[in-house]
Amino acid sequence: MKLKGKRVVVLVENGFEDLEFWVPVMRLREEGAEVIIAGKEKDRQFSGKGCLQAVSDSDFASIDVSGLDGILIPGGWAPDKLRRYEEVKNLVKSAHEKRKVIGMICHAGLVGISAGIVRGFRSVGSEGIKDDLINAGAVWVDEPALVDGNLVWGRVVKDIPDFCRKLVETLENGLR
């Protein structure tokens, strides 16, 4: 269990990409991480694009970044909603400033853009946010997954295995 003792918050909102949410959550739990699902409200049910459900363990405002090892932001339509919440932007920005691992796949880079954390970093994601990332000062790289500093990036659903591998490795080994 590579991640025993690690705590990771997963941000959720309606319209998350089912596989980009649940596969990393299962991988993190399989490796022993404590996974906390955080939404706008605690104990609220959220629906993915494919109708899988997730229930929040916590609300965004109750998350203490200092007690975390990382944040996971799944893709889908949810990031476009998540980026509108000040609590989410503050949480992600604070985690970045404290050099916590931040995993973003597919459209999740939209949250990173709104939190102001992508400038100067190599990035990857859905082709649909390529221009947004470049305009926010990120360097676009077309790879399945990559790590730059504390940011772990994944491209799309088919790249989930590479993304999960890099996310687990980065959480396990720490930042270099």
Short mmCIF file of N, CA and C in Angstrom, two decimals:
data_model
loop_
_atom_site.label_atom_id
_atom_site.label_comp_id
_atom_site.label_asym_id
_atom_site.label_seq_id
_atom_site.Cartn_x
_atom_site.Cartn_y
_atom_site.Cartn_z
N MET A 1 0.85 -1.18 0.00
CA MET A 1 0.00 0.00 0.00
C MET A 1 0.89 1.24 0.00
N LYS A 2 1.18 1.71 -1.19
CA LYS A 2 2.13 2.79 -1.40
C LYS A 2 1.72 4.12 -0.78
N LEU A 3 0.41 4.33 -0.62
CA LEU A 3 -0.06 5.65 -0.18
C LEU A 3 -0.68 5.65 1.21
N LYS A 4 -0.38 4.63 2.00
CA LYS A 4 -0.91 4.58 3.37
C LYS A 4 -0.48 5.84 4.12
N GLY A 5 -1.45 6.50 4.75
CA GLY A 5 -1.18 7.73 5.49
C GLY A 5 -1.30 9.00 4.67
N LYS A 6 -1.51 8.87 3.37
CA LYS A 6 -1.68 10.04 2.50
C LYS A 6 -3.15 10.43 2.45
N ARG A 7 -3.41 11.74 2.39
CA ARG A 7 -4.79 12.26 2.31
C ARG A 7 -4.94 13.06 1.02
N VAL A 8 -5.95 12.70 0.25
CA VAL A 8 -6.21 13.37 -1.03
C VAL A 8 -7.67 13.78 -1.09
N VAL A 9 -7.91 15.03 -1.45
CA VAL A 9 -9.26 15.53 -1.65
C VAL A 9 -9.58 15.47 -3.14
N VAL A 10 -10.77 14.98 -3.46
CA VAL A 10 -11.26 14.95 -4.84
C VAL A 10 -12.40 15.94 -4.93
N LEU A 11 -12.28 16.90 -5.85
CA LEU A 11 -13.31 17.92 -6.02
C LEU A 11 -14.40 17.39 -6.95
N VAL A 12 -15.66 17.59 -6.55
CA VAL A 12 -16.77 17.05 -7.32
C VAL A 12 -17.85 18.11 -7.56
N GLU A 13 -18.47 17.99 -8.71
CA GLU A 13 -19.62 18.81 -9.09
C GLU A 13 -20.37 17.99 -10.14
N ASN A 14 -21.62 18.30 -10.36
CA ASN A 14 -22.39 17.58 -11.38
C ASN A 14 -21.71 17.69 -12.74
N GLY A 15 -21.79 16.61 -13.50
CA GLY A 15 -21.21 16.59 -14.83
C GLY A 15 -19.78 16.12 -14.88
N PHE A 16 -19.28 15.54 -13.76
CA PHE A 16 -17.92 15.00 -13.79
C PHE A 16 -17.85 13.85 -14.80
N GLU A 17 -16.68 13.65 -15.37
CA GLU A 17 -16.45 12.49 -16.26
C GLU A 17 -16.32 11.27 -15.36
N ASP A 18 -17.26 10.34 -15.50
CA ASP A 18 -17.37 9.20 -14.59
C ASP A 18 -16.04 8.45 -14.40
N LEU A 19 -15.40 8.08 -15.50
CA LEU A 19 -14.16 7.30 -15.38
C LEU A 19 -13.01 8.13 -14.84
N GLU A 20 -12.95 9.41 -15.20
CA GLU A 20 -11.87 10.28 -14.70
C GLU A 20 -12.03 10.58 -13.22
N PHE A 21 -13.22 10.38 -12.70
CA PHE A 21 -13.46 10.51 -11.27
C PHE A 21 -13.19 9.18 -10.57
N TRP A 22 -13.93 8.14 -10.96
CA TRP A 22 -13.93 6.91 -10.18
C TRP A 22 -12.67 6.07 -10.33
N VAL A 23 -12.05 6.02 -11.51
CA VAL A 23 -10.84 5.20 -11.63
C VAL A 23 -9.71 5.74 -10.74
N PRO A 24 -9.38 7.05 -10.79
CA PRO A 24 -8.35 7.54 -9.87
C PRO A 24 -8.72 7.39 -8.39
N VAL A 25 -10.00 7.60 -8.06
CA VAL A 25 -10.43 7.41 -6.67
C VAL A 25 -10.16 5.97 -6.23
N MET A 26 -10.53 5.02 -7.08
CA MET A 26 -10.30 3.61 -6.74
C MET A 26 -8.81 3.29 -6.65
N ARG A 27 -8.01 3.82 -7.56
CA ARG A 27 -6.56 3.58 -7.52
C ARG A 27 -5.94 4.15 -6.24
N LEU A 28 -6.34 5.36 -5.87
CA LEU A 28 -5.81 5.97 -4.65
C LEU A 28 -6.20 5.15 -3.43
N ARG A 29 -7.45 4.74 -3.36
CA ARG A 29 -7.91 3.92 -2.23
C ARG A 29 -7.21 2.57 -2.22
N GLU A 30 -7.04 1.98 -3.39
CA GLU A 30 -6.37 0.69 -3.51
C GLU A 30 -4.94 0.76 -2.96
N GLU A 31 -4.31 1.92 -3.12
CA GLU A 31 -2.94 2.11 -2.63
C GLU A 31 -2.90 2.60 -1.19
N GLY A 32 -4.08 2.70 -0.54
CA GLY A 32 -4.12 3.01 0.88
C GLY A 32 -4.35 4.46 1.24
N ALA A 33 -4.54 5.32 0.25
CA ALA A 33 -4.78 6.74 0.55
C ALA A 33 -6.17 6.94 1.15
N GLU A 34 -6.27 7.92 2.02
CA GLU A 34 -7.57 8.37 2.50
C GLU A 34 -8.08 9.37 1.48
N VAL A 35 -9.22 9.07 0.88
CA VAL A 35 -9.79 9.93 -0.16
C VAL A 35 -11.03 10.62 0.39
N ILE A 36 -11.03 11.94 0.32
CA ILE A 36 -12.15 12.75 0.79
C ILE A 36 -12.78 13.40 -0.43
N ILE A 37 -14.06 13.16 -0.63
CA ILE A 37 -14.77 13.77 -1.75
C ILE A 37 -15.40 15.06 -1.25
N ALA A 38 -15.04 16.17 -1.89
CA ALA A 38 -15.53 17.49 -1.45
C ALA A 38 -16.37 18.14 -2.54
N GLY A 39 -17.53 18.63 -2.11
CA GLY A 39 -18.44 19.34 -3.00
C GLY A 39 -18.88 20.65 -2.37
N LYS A 40 -19.76 21.34 -3.04
CA LYS A 40 -20.27 22.62 -2.54
C LYS A 40 -20.89 22.45 -1.15
N GLU A 41 -21.55 21.31 -0.95
CA GLU A 41 -22.16 20.99 0.34
C GLU A 41 -21.78 19.56 0.74
N LYS A 42 -21.72 19.31 2.03
CA LYS A 42 -21.45 17.96 2.56
C LYS A 42 -22.69 17.08 2.37
N ASP A 43 -22.47 15.79 2.19
CA ASP A 43 -23.54 14.79 2.08
C ASP A 43 -24.49 15.06 0.91
N ARG A 44 -23.97 15.62 -0.15
CA ARG A 44 -24.79 15.89 -1.33
C ARG A 44 -24.41 14.90 -2.42
N GLN A 45 -25.41 14.45 -3.16
CA GLN A 45 -25.17 13.51 -4.26
C GLN A 45 -24.93 14.28 -5.55
N PHE A 46 -23.92 13.87 -6.30
CA PHE A 46 -23.57 14.48 -7.58
C PHE A 46 -23.64 13.41 -8.66
N SER A 47 -24.02 13.82 -9.87
CA SER A 47 -24.14 12.89 -10.99
C SER A 47 -23.06 13.16 -12.03
N GLY A 48 -22.46 12.07 -12.50
CA GLY A 48 -21.49 12.17 -13.57
C GLY A 48 -22.18 12.25 -14.92
N LYS A 49 -21.40 12.50 -15.96
CA LYS A 49 -21.93 12.58 -17.32
C LYS A 49 -22.61 11.28 -17.73
N GLY A 50 -22.08 10.15 -17.28
CA GLY A 50 -22.64 8.85 -17.61
C GLY A 50 -23.59 8.34 -16.54
N CYS A 51 -23.97 9.19 -15.62
CA CYS A 51 -24.95 8.93 -14.57
C CYS A 51 -24.44 8.16 -13.36
N LEU A 52 -23.12 7.91 -13.26
CA LEU A 52 -22.61 7.37 -12.00
C LEU A 52 -22.72 8.46 -10.95
N GLN A 53 -22.84 8.05 -9.70
CA GLN A 53 -23.07 9.00 -8.61
C GLN A 53 -21.85 9.09 -7.70
N ALA A 54 -21.73 10.22 -7.02
CA ALA A 54 -20.73 10.41 -5.98
C ALA A 54 -21.37 11.26 -4.89
N VAL A 55 -21.07 10.96 -3.65
CA VAL A 55 -21.60 11.72 -2.51
C VAL A 55 -20.44 12.40 -1.81
N SER A 56 -20.60 13.69 -1.53
CA SER A 56 -19.52 14.45 -0.89
C SER A 56 -19.41 14.11 0.59
N ASP A 57 -18.16 13.92 1.02
CA ASP A 57 -17.86 13.70 2.43
C ASP A 57 -17.71 15.01 3.18
N SER A 58 -17.42 16.07 2.43
CA SER A 58 -17.12 17.37 3.02
C SER A 58 -17.55 18.47 2.05
N ASP A 59 -17.66 19.67 2.57
CA ASP A 59 -17.84 20.83 1.70
C ASP A 59 -16.46 21.46 1.48
N PHE A 60 -16.33 22.26 0.43
CA PHE A 60 -15.05 22.87 0.09
C PHE A 60 -14.47 23.68 1.24
N ALA A 61 -15.33 24.48 1.88
CA ALA A 61 -14.86 25.41 2.91
C ALA A 61 -14.27 24.71 4.13
N SER A 62 -14.64 23.46 4.37
CA SER A 62 -14.15 22.73 5.55
C SER A 62 -12.80 22.04 5.33
N ILE A 63 -12.29 22.09 4.12
CA ILE A 63 -11.03 21.41 3.82
C ILE A 63 -9.85 22.25 4.29
N ASP A 64 -8.97 21.63 5.08
CA ASP A 64 -7.75 22.27 5.56
C ASP A 64 -6.58 21.76 4.72
N VAL A 65 -6.04 22.62 3.88
CA VAL A 65 -4.97 22.24 2.95
C VAL A 65 -3.76 21.68 3.69
N SER A 66 -3.46 22.20 4.87
CA SER A 66 -2.25 21.76 5.58
C SER A 66 -2.30 20.28 5.93
N GLY A 67 -3.49 19.70 6.03
CA GLY A 67 -3.62 18.28 6.35
C GLY A 67 -3.70 17.38 5.14
N LEU A 68 -3.45 17.94 3.96
CA LEU A 68 -3.57 17.17 2.72
C LEU A 68 -2.21 16.88 2.10
N ASP A 69 -2.19 15.82 1.31
CA ASP A 69 -1.03 15.52 0.47
C ASP A 69 -1.32 15.90 -0.98
N GLY A 70 -2.59 15.94 -1.34
CA GLY A 70 -2.91 16.27 -2.72
C GLY A 70 -4.37 16.57 -2.95
N ILE A 71 -4.62 17.09 -4.15
CA ILE A 71 -5.97 17.38 -4.63
C ILE A 71 -6.08 16.72 -6.00
N LEU A 72 -7.22 16.09 -6.26
CA LEU A 72 -7.52 15.52 -7.57
C LEU A 72 -8.72 16.25 -8.15
N ILE A 73 -8.57 16.70 -9.40
CA ILE A 73 -9.67 17.36 -10.09
C ILE A 73 -9.98 16.56 -11.35
N PRO A 74 -11.09 15.82 -11.36
CA PRO A 74 -11.47 15.07 -12.55
C PRO A 74 -12.00 16.01 -13.64
N GLY A 75 -12.08 15.48 -14.86
CA GLY A 75 -12.58 16.28 -15.98
C GLY A 75 -14.08 16.16 -16.16
N GLY A 76 -14.50 16.31 -17.39
CA GLY A 76 -15.92 16.36 -17.72
C GLY A 76 -16.38 17.80 -17.76
N TRP A 77 -17.67 18.01 -17.51
CA TRP A 77 -18.21 19.37 -17.48
C TRP A 77 -18.06 20.01 -16.11
N ALA A 78 -17.78 19.21 -15.10
CA ALA A 78 -17.67 19.70 -13.72
C ALA A 78 -16.63 20.81 -13.54
N PRO A 79 -15.44 20.73 -14.16
CA PRO A 79 -14.46 21.80 -13.94
C PRO A 79 -14.96 23.19 -14.31
N ASP A 80 -15.81 23.27 -15.34
CA ASP A 80 -16.34 24.58 -15.72
C ASP A 80 -17.25 25.14 -14.63
N LYS A 81 -17.86 24.28 -13.83
CA LYS A 81 -18.67 24.72 -12.69
C LYS A 81 -17.78 24.98 -11.48
N LEU A 82 -16.84 24.06 -11.23
CA LEU A 82 -15.95 24.19 -10.07
C LEU A 82 -15.16 25.49 -10.10
N ARG A 83 -14.73 25.91 -11.28
CA ARG A 83 -13.89 27.11 -11.41
C ARG A 83 -14.62 28.38 -11.00
N ARG A 84 -15.92 28.32 -10.85
CA ARG A 84 -16.71 29.51 -10.48
C ARG A 84 -16.80 29.72 -8.97
N TYR A 85 -16.41 28.71 -8.19
CA TYR A 85 -16.49 28.80 -6.74
C TYR A 85 -15.21 29.39 -6.17
N GLU A 86 -15.34 30.48 -5.43
CA GLU A 86 -14.17 31.10 -4.79
C GLU A 86 -13.47 30.11 -3.87
N GLU A 87 -14.27 29.29 -3.13
CA GLU A 87 -13.67 28.32 -2.21
C GLU A 87 -12.75 27.34 -2.95
N VAL A 88 -13.16 26.94 -4.15
CA VAL A 88 -12.35 26.00 -4.94
C VAL A 88 -11.08 26.69 -5.42
N LYS A 89 -11.22 27.88 -5.96
CA LYS A 89 -10.03 28.60 -6.45
C LYS A 89 -9.05 28.85 -5.30
N ASN A 90 -9.56 29.25 -4.15
CA ASN A 90 -8.69 29.49 -2.99
C ASN A 90 -8.03 28.20 -2.51
N LEU A 91 -8.78 27.11 -2.48
CA LEU A 91 -8.26 25.81 -2.05
C LEU A 91 -7.13 25.35 -2.98
N VAL A 92 -7.36 25.43 -4.27
CA VAL A 92 -6.36 24.99 -5.25
C VAL A 92 -5.13 25.89 -5.22
N LYS A 93 -5.36 27.19 -5.13
CA LYS A 93 -4.22 28.13 -5.07
C LYS A 93 -3.39 27.90 -3.81
N SER A 94 -4.06 27.72 -2.68
CA SER A 94 -3.36 27.48 -1.41
C SER A 94 -2.58 26.17 -1.47
N ALA A 95 -3.19 25.13 -2.03
CA ALA A 95 -2.50 23.84 -2.15
C ALA A 95 -1.26 23.98 -3.03
N HIS A 96 -1.38 24.74 -4.10
CA HIS A 96 -0.25 24.96 -5.00
C HIS A 96 0.87 25.72 -4.28
N GLU A 97 0.50 26.75 -3.55
CA GLU A 97 1.50 27.55 -2.81
C GLU A 97 2.22 26.70 -1.76
N LYS A 98 1.53 25.71 -1.21
CA LYS A 98 2.12 24.83 -0.19
C LYS A 98 2.77 23.59 -0.83
N ARG A 99 2.86 23.59 -2.17
CA ARG A 99 3.50 22.51 -2.93
C ARG A 99 2.85 21.14 -2.69
N LYS A 100 1.53 21.14 -2.57
CA LYS A 100 0.79 19.88 -2.51
C LYS A 100 0.63 19.37 -3.94
N VAL A 101 0.51 18.08 -4.11
CA VAL A 101 0.30 17.49 -5.43
C VAL A 101 -1.10 17.85 -5.91
N ILE A 102 -1.20 18.31 -7.15
CA ILE A 102 -2.51 18.64 -7.74
C ILE A 102 -2.63 17.86 -9.05
N GLY A 103 -3.57 16.92 -9.08
CA GLY A 103 -3.81 16.12 -10.28
C GLY A 103 -4.98 16.68 -11.06
N MET A 104 -4.76 16.91 -12.36
CA MET A 104 -5.80 17.46 -13.23
C MET A 104 -5.83 16.65 -14.52
N ILE A 105 -7.01 16.18 -14.90
CA ILE A 105 -7.15 15.42 -16.14
C ILE A 105 -8.25 16.02 -17.00
N CYS A 106 -8.03 15.98 -18.30
CA CYS A 106 -8.99 16.42 -19.30
C CYS A 106 -9.30 17.91 -19.16
N HIS A 107 -10.53 18.28 -18.81
CA HIS A 107 -10.93 19.68 -18.67
C HIS A 107 -10.59 20.28 -17.31
N ALA A 108 -9.98 19.51 -16.42
CA ALA A 108 -9.68 19.99 -15.06
C ALA A 108 -8.73 21.18 -15.07
N GLY A 109 -7.94 21.32 -16.12
CA GLY A 109 -7.05 22.47 -16.23
C GLY A 109 -7.77 23.79 -16.16
N LEU A 110 -9.08 23.80 -16.45
CA LEU A 110 -9.86 25.03 -16.34
C LEU A 110 -9.84 25.55 -14.90
N VAL A 111 -9.87 24.64 -13.95
CA VAL A 111 -9.81 25.03 -12.53
C VAL A 111 -8.43 25.60 -12.22
N GLY A 112 -7.38 24.96 -12.73
CA GLY A 112 -6.03 25.47 -12.55
C GLY A 112 -5.85 26.85 -13.14
N ILE A 113 -6.45 27.08 -14.31
CA ILE A 113 -6.40 28.41 -14.94
C ILE A 113 -7.05 29.44 -14.03
N SER A 114 -8.27 29.16 -13.58
CA SER A 114 -9.00 30.12 -12.75
C SER A 114 -8.34 30.34 -11.40
N ALA A 115 -7.63 29.34 -10.90
CA ALA A 115 -6.90 29.49 -9.63
C ALA A 115 -5.56 30.20 -9.84
N GLY A 116 -5.18 30.40 -11.08
CA GLY A 116 -3.94 31.13 -11.39
C GLY A 116 -2.67 30.34 -11.12
N ILE A 117 -2.70 29.01 -11.34
CA ILE A 117 -1.53 28.20 -10.98
C ILE A 117 -0.80 27.58 -12.17
N VAL A 118 -1.21 27.84 -13.41
CA VAL A 118 -0.65 27.10 -14.54
C VAL A 118 0.48 27.83 -15.28
N ARG A 119 0.61 29.12 -15.08
CA ARG A 119 1.61 29.91 -15.82
C ARG A 119 3.01 29.33 -15.65
N GLY A 120 3.67 29.09 -16.79
CA GLY A 120 5.04 28.60 -16.78
C GLY A 120 5.20 27.09 -16.64
N PHE A 121 4.11 26.39 -16.40
CA PHE A 121 4.17 24.93 -16.24
C PHE A 121 3.82 24.23 -17.55
N ARG A 122 4.45 23.08 -17.78
CA ARG A 122 4.02 22.23 -18.90
C ARG A 122 2.66 21.67 -18.53
N SER A 123 1.80 21.52 -19.53
CA SER A 123 0.43 21.08 -19.27
C SER A 123 -0.06 20.18 -20.39
N VAL A 124 -1.08 19.43 -20.09
CA VAL A 124 -1.78 18.62 -21.08
C VAL A 124 -3.23 18.51 -20.61
N GLY A 125 -4.10 18.22 -21.51
CA GLY A 125 -5.51 18.08 -21.18
C GLY A 125 -6.29 17.83 -22.45
N SER A 126 -7.58 17.97 -22.36
CA SER A 126 -8.43 17.85 -23.53
C SER A 126 -8.03 18.90 -24.55
N GLU A 127 -8.07 18.52 -25.81
CA GLU A 127 -7.77 19.46 -26.90
C GLU A 127 -8.65 20.71 -26.79
N GLY A 128 -9.84 20.55 -26.20
CA GLY A 128 -10.78 21.65 -26.05
C GLY A 128 -10.31 22.77 -25.14
N ILE A 129 -9.31 22.52 -24.29
CA ILE A 129 -8.81 23.58 -23.41
C ILE A 129 -7.38 23.99 -23.74
N LYS A 130 -6.85 23.47 -24.84
CA LYS A 130 -5.48 23.79 -25.25
C LYS A 130 -5.25 25.30 -25.32
N ASP A 131 -6.11 26.00 -26.06
CA ASP A 131 -5.94 27.46 -26.20
C ASP A 131 -6.06 28.17 -24.86
N ASP A 132 -6.97 27.71 -24.01
CA ASP A 132 -7.15 28.33 -22.69
C ASP A 132 -5.87 28.21 -21.86
N LEU A 133 -5.27 27.02 -21.88
CA LEU A 133 -4.03 26.80 -21.13
C LEU A 133 -2.90 27.67 -21.68
N ILE A 134 -2.76 27.70 -22.99
CA ILE A 134 -1.70 28.52 -23.61
C ILE A 134 -1.92 29.99 -23.28
N ASN A 135 -3.15 30.46 -23.40
CA ASN A 135 -3.46 31.87 -23.11
C ASN A 135 -3.24 32.21 -21.64
N ALA A 136 -3.30 31.20 -20.76
CA ALA A 136 -3.05 31.42 -19.33
C ALA A 136 -1.57 31.30 -18.99
N GLY A 137 -0.74 31.07 -20.01
CA GLY A 137 0.70 31.03 -19.80
C GLY A 137 1.31 29.66 -19.59
N ALA A 138 0.50 28.61 -19.73
CA ALA A 138 1.04 27.25 -19.63
C ALA A 138 1.69 26.86 -20.95
N VAL A 139 2.55 25.87 -20.90
CA VAL A 139 3.21 25.34 -22.09
C VAL A 139 2.50 24.04 -22.46
N TRP A 140 1.85 24.01 -23.61
CA TRP A 140 1.08 22.83 -24.03
C TRP A 140 2.01 21.74 -24.53
N VAL A 141 1.81 20.52 -24.03
CA VAL A 141 2.56 19.34 -24.47
C VAL A 141 1.54 18.25 -24.77
N ASP A 142 1.64 17.63 -25.93
CA ASP A 142 0.69 16.58 -26.29
C ASP A 142 1.25 15.22 -25.87
N GLU A 143 1.01 14.86 -24.62
CA GLU A 143 1.43 13.57 -24.06
C GLU A 143 0.26 12.99 -23.28
N PRO A 144 0.24 11.67 -23.07
CA PRO A 144 -0.86 11.08 -22.30
C PRO A 144 -0.95 11.62 -20.87
N ALA A 145 0.20 11.82 -20.23
CA ALA A 145 0.25 12.34 -18.86
C ALA A 145 1.65 12.87 -18.61
N LEU A 146 1.75 13.82 -17.69
CA LEU A 146 3.06 14.36 -17.35
C LEU A 146 3.02 14.97 -15.96
N VAL A 147 4.21 15.15 -15.41
CA VAL A 147 4.37 15.81 -14.11
C VAL A 147 5.30 16.99 -14.32
N ASP A 148 4.89 18.16 -13.83
CA ASP A 148 5.76 19.33 -13.83
C ASP A 148 5.61 19.99 -12.46
N GLY A 149 6.67 19.94 -11.67
CA GLY A 149 6.60 20.46 -10.31
C GLY A 149 5.60 19.64 -9.51
N ASN A 150 4.63 20.32 -8.91
CA ASN A 150 3.62 19.63 -8.11
C ASN A 150 2.35 19.33 -8.91
N LEU A 151 2.36 19.65 -10.20
CA LEU A 151 1.18 19.45 -11.04
C LEU A 151 1.30 18.15 -11.83
N VAL A 152 0.28 17.30 -11.70
CA VAL A 152 0.20 16.04 -12.44
C VAL A 152 -0.94 16.19 -13.43
N TRP A 153 -0.64 16.03 -14.70
CA TRP A 153 -1.60 16.26 -15.77
C TRP A 153 -1.93 14.97 -16.51
N GLY A 154 -3.20 14.85 -16.93
CA GLY A 154 -3.62 13.75 -17.79
C GLY A 154 -4.43 14.31 -18.94
N ARG A 155 -4.33 13.66 -20.10
CA ARG A 155 -4.97 14.19 -21.30
C ARG A 155 -6.47 13.90 -21.32
N VAL A 156 -6.85 12.65 -21.54
CA VAL A 156 -8.27 12.29 -21.70
C VAL A 156 -8.52 10.89 -21.12
N VAL A 157 -9.75 10.40 -21.25
CA VAL A 157 -10.15 9.12 -20.66
C VAL A 157 -9.19 7.99 -21.01
N LYS A 158 -8.81 7.87 -22.27
CA LYS A 158 -7.93 6.75 -22.66
C LYS A 158 -6.57 6.81 -21.97
N ASP A 159 -6.22 7.97 -21.42
CA ASP A 159 -4.93 8.15 -20.76
C ASP A 159 -4.99 7.99 -19.24
N ILE A 160 -6.13 7.56 -18.72
CA ILE A 160 -6.29 7.39 -17.28
C ILE A 160 -5.22 6.48 -16.67
N PRO A 161 -4.85 5.35 -17.30
CA PRO A 161 -3.80 4.52 -16.68
C PRO A 161 -2.48 5.28 -16.49
N ASP A 162 -2.05 6.04 -17.51
CA ASP A 162 -0.81 6.82 -17.39
C ASP A 162 -0.95 7.90 -16.32
N PHE A 163 -2.10 8.58 -16.31
CA PHE A 163 -2.36 9.63 -15.32
C PHE A 163 -2.32 9.05 -13.90
N CYS A 164 -3.00 7.94 -13.68
CA CYS A 164 -3.03 7.34 -12.34
C CYS A 164 -1.64 6.89 -11.91
N ARG A 165 -0.89 6.33 -12.83
CA ARG A 165 0.47 5.89 -12.51
C ARG A 165 1.31 7.07 -12.03
N LYS A 166 1.26 8.18 -12.77
CA LYS A 166 2.05 9.37 -12.40
C LYS A 166 1.54 9.99 -11.11
N LEU A 167 0.22 10.00 -10.91
CA LEU A 167 -0.35 10.56 -9.69
C LEU A 167 0.10 9.75 -8.47
N VAL A 168 -0.01 8.43 -8.55
CA VAL A 168 0.40 7.57 -7.43
C VAL A 168 1.89 7.72 -7.17
N GLU A 169 2.71 7.70 -8.23
CA GLU A 169 4.17 7.83 -8.07
C GLU A 169 4.54 9.16 -7.41
N THR A 170 3.88 10.23 -7.83
CA THR A 170 4.21 11.55 -7.28
C THR A 170 3.78 11.66 -5.82
N LEU A 171 2.62 11.13 -5.49
CA LEU A 171 2.18 11.14 -4.09
C LEU A 171 3.08 10.26 -3.23
N GLU A 172 3.49 9.12 -3.77
CA GLU A 172 4.33 8.19 -3.02
C GLU A 172 5.74 8.74 -2.79
N ASN A 173 6.34 9.27 -3.83
CA ASN A 173 7.75 9.67 -3.77
C ASN A 173 7.96 11.13 -3.40
N GLY A 174 6.90 11.90 -3.37
CA GLY A 174 7.04 13.32 -3.06
C GLY A 174 7.56 14.10 -4.25
N LEU A 175 7.67 15.38 -4.08
CA LEU A 175 8.12 16.26 -5.16
C LEU A 175 9.62 16.29 -5.21
N ARG A 176 10.15 16.45 -6.39
CA ARG A 176 11.61 16.50 -6.56
C ARG A 176 12.06 17.88 -6.90
#
